[in-house]
Amino acid sequence: MPGQTDLELNRYLTLQGLTPRPSQVWGSVRLVPLVREKVVGDLRLGLRRYDADFAAVAVKGSMNKPKLSYFSFIPHGLYVTWDDEPLEEVSVYSHFRDMRSQKDGRVSDNGWMKFQTHHRMVKQVASKTIRMFPQHLATEGLLAMHFGGPDVAYDYYSRRLLRSGMSPRIEYALPGEEIPDLADALRVFERYPNQCGVLVYIADALASAFVVPHPQDYGVLHKQLLENLYARLFYYYGQLYDGVDQFGFHVADAGIASLDDLRGAFERATAAHAEFEANMTHDLLGRSVSRRQMYEMGPFELAWFLTDLREPGPQHVGEAIVRDNGTLEYLKTFRLDDDVARRAYWLDHLARHEWDVVAAAGAKNITPERLRDNLVDSGFEFMFREGRATRFDRPRR
Amino acid sequence: MNAVRDVEREDLLNFMSSCFVATGQDEFYSQADAHTVSLDFLHHYTVANYRPFYTRMLATSINDFNKGLIIANLLARPQFTASEKAIEGRLIARALDAMPPPQAYRALYRLIQRRVNNRRTRAIMRDYLTSRPDPQFHTLKYRRFVRAIAEHAHLKLDAESQQILFRGHRRWNRFDTPVFESYRRAHYEARAILDLPLSVAEGLAERLGYSRERLLTQFKDTMTVREKQRLQRSAQRSGLDFSDAMMTMSLTRLASYVAGLSDAERDGAREKTPLAFQSAAKRAARRTAQRYGRVGLVLDRSRSARSSVAKANRPLAIAVGTVALMREIADDVTVHWTPAYVGEPWDAVAAGPTDLATPLLNALATEPDHVVIVSDGFENAPSGGAAEVVRIWREKLSGHRKTTLTHINPVFNPQTYAVRSLSPHIPAFGVRNVDDVPLAMLMARFKAGVFDLRQLLQFLDVQARSALAD
């Protein structure tokens, strides 16, 4: 469980090594391509598909006797392989093919549904190769926050909370198929030759950011964006806005006397235009985040992160692989629904004050009753001994 | 008054342009059902408001699908002016004659589906069937259509045709017409299949245990040119060589064919390809009197130029064909692709984003007389780039140079009932057949307002007259 001490706050995410290009709009979806200037090729991603209808990941304990499990529909996983030297295309291909032919986890089929059990979110499956579940790694990190419950058994907490913590912690998200226009937007998207990522905006709100190390990997994983998880709010956004506008493209015509001037002005305007569209990610990039290292792979580091919940505005959770020189090699994020973010926020706030409701409320300048109501309203009714009748003025037992 | 005329001119040119490209099939950005609905509205609107113009469209080189729609719409609505009625009848008959039979039958079948059964329609159907040079052959090859038409229009056919059409083969007696007799025998005897036309034989081959190879080998000498063109790849798999058929293809067909070849097949045809393009372009050039000076071509080979399964690579093929044609009918041609590409046009592959502004700047830098943009009009790197470049170039740089800009668009956009346009400064016109590029360039001049409505109608009237005089 990530305790408070694992988390570090810093300005973590930048698009270092990537250049945004002008967006491509389809209906309510805007896709901003990210092009990598220098492709190294010493880190590659491979796709592993699963046909199970539902899956469990043993996060703690063994696969057969898990102590803590994560349940979700997991349509695909990713293999990550790395080396000191750039990898050859052929060997990458055959390596991933070998990986795919390997058994992964255990499948049980009871006739009407297939259920798959996996061991660990991130697992080494071969030398210098790991298997991970994109986005689920991120959401599991979110759900696991303060999962154990209070460290001090205050008498206003319910027995259930004291006994089994926040379990089961449940949140909901939608697959990309449910998001209006997304399937068509991905189909008609025109990929750049060196494209290694994309920013997905729905009704001009950032829904997900996706970056891979190599253009070939992007080609394989582009349509998997449809199998990703999206916040429920994007379903409504997509329904409400039947189209977003192309931002007016304008070339400043002052001082243009020749075709070369015009070409220069056009190129500047294009770069500025793309930069502007990529800067609509300010609610993700350059934000301070809580970060936890998940795996170290030579010069690369796989980390889980969550934007600082104390800052107002949209919150994102995700995982990233960053090279030691700061280049962003892999990124996948998931925008949280506001109610999900609110739950996480209040839980986090409480945990920061050692689960002392009176102290936590004092820090917010509200009454403990009000803090209790906030928690109850955001879905944690089970936390308190008598629900809304909880009293905080009794002496501690 | 002028405003009204401008609206009319725009309506008519948009309709005409759509009739060149729209085929009611899937495109990269839109689906067939959207096309059908959109086209249906466009045709109803035009026939209701501009009927004489609508009629005369039959005399132009718009595509057969739209000619079929026009024929159905004209026959479904009464015409009370005697002179117009006569022109309509003659143009319809002529258009049906000039179409490939499957298209003509489909047009007539559309009338059956719409339950149009007036005297005019019945007469047109009767005349079409009786004026076929080989009616028995049609009866066999288009049996389903001929049967439906005969039923619908109450046609009196000869006894043997009636038997073939309306009776199951088990109840057929010996026929006197040789091709009917072969058809009857071919239901029982493999050898008889050889006397039938290929497309009829194909249907029976399987049940008689004929392999594809044996069928193609035995029909090698009796195949029509189009059949050979169509079956080239299938023949190659059977070890036959029809590659000479490439030399007789039209420019558009050739470009589509080459764009669909795999890398290995393309390498195999490497020697013949340039020759084939040259001869096709020469033939196309003979059909137009237009000649151009310096031409800058801006060509779109972005991913969307692949179009859909139904129209595989069509936009790319139009771009490739335009290069070949322009090399024949212009003094000097420069080619600028997006995404950038150098090499033979027929080796171009559609992939990547659409940046029309950069190649447009390159084209303008060569100071051409004409700039021709071939693109589906979906620009995204950035969207509106070409429009900005042209705006500034027109305002500040073009001076009094008379460079014309034309946007040739191979894709109908159902949302706007027209082809997608890049900018008000660049008149767009639809082209689905490279042979129509010179006509499109002329029509773009109408669209740019160089000629007025009266001249447009005059132009069409002359076309119709000369068509009927033939």
Coordinates of N, CA and C in Angstrom, one line a residue, chain A residues 15 17-21 33-37 275:
Chain A
L15 N 6.4 17.0 -21.9 CA 6.4 16.2 -23.1 C 7.8 16.2 -23.7
G17 N 11.0 15.5 -25.6 CA 11.3 14.6 -26.7 C 10.2 14.5 -27.7
L18 N 9.1 15.1 -27.4 CA 7.9 15.0 -28.4 C 7.5 16.4 -28.8
T19 N 7.1 16.5 -30.1 CA 6.5 17.7 -30.6 C 5.1 17.5 -31.0
P20 N 4.2 18.4 -30.6 CA 2.8 18.3 -31.0 C 2.7 18.8 -32.5
R21 N 1.7 18.2 -33.2 CA 1.4 18.6 -34.5 C -0.1 19.1 -34.5
P33 N -1.7 14.8 -32.5 CA -0.6 13.9 -32.6 C 0.7 14.4 -32.0
L34 N 1.5 13.5 -31.4 CA 2.8 13.9 -30.9 C 3.8 13.1 -31.6
V35 N 4.8 13.8 -32.2 CA 5.8 13.3 -33.0 C 7.1 13.3 -32.3
R36 N 7.8 12.1 -32.3 CA 9.1 12.0 -31.6 C 10.2 12.5 -32.5
E37 N 11.1 13.4 -32.0 CA 12.1 13.9 -32.9 C 13.2 12.8 -33.1
E275 N 1.3 24.0 -30.8 CA 1.7 24.2 -29.4 C 0.5 24.6 -28.5

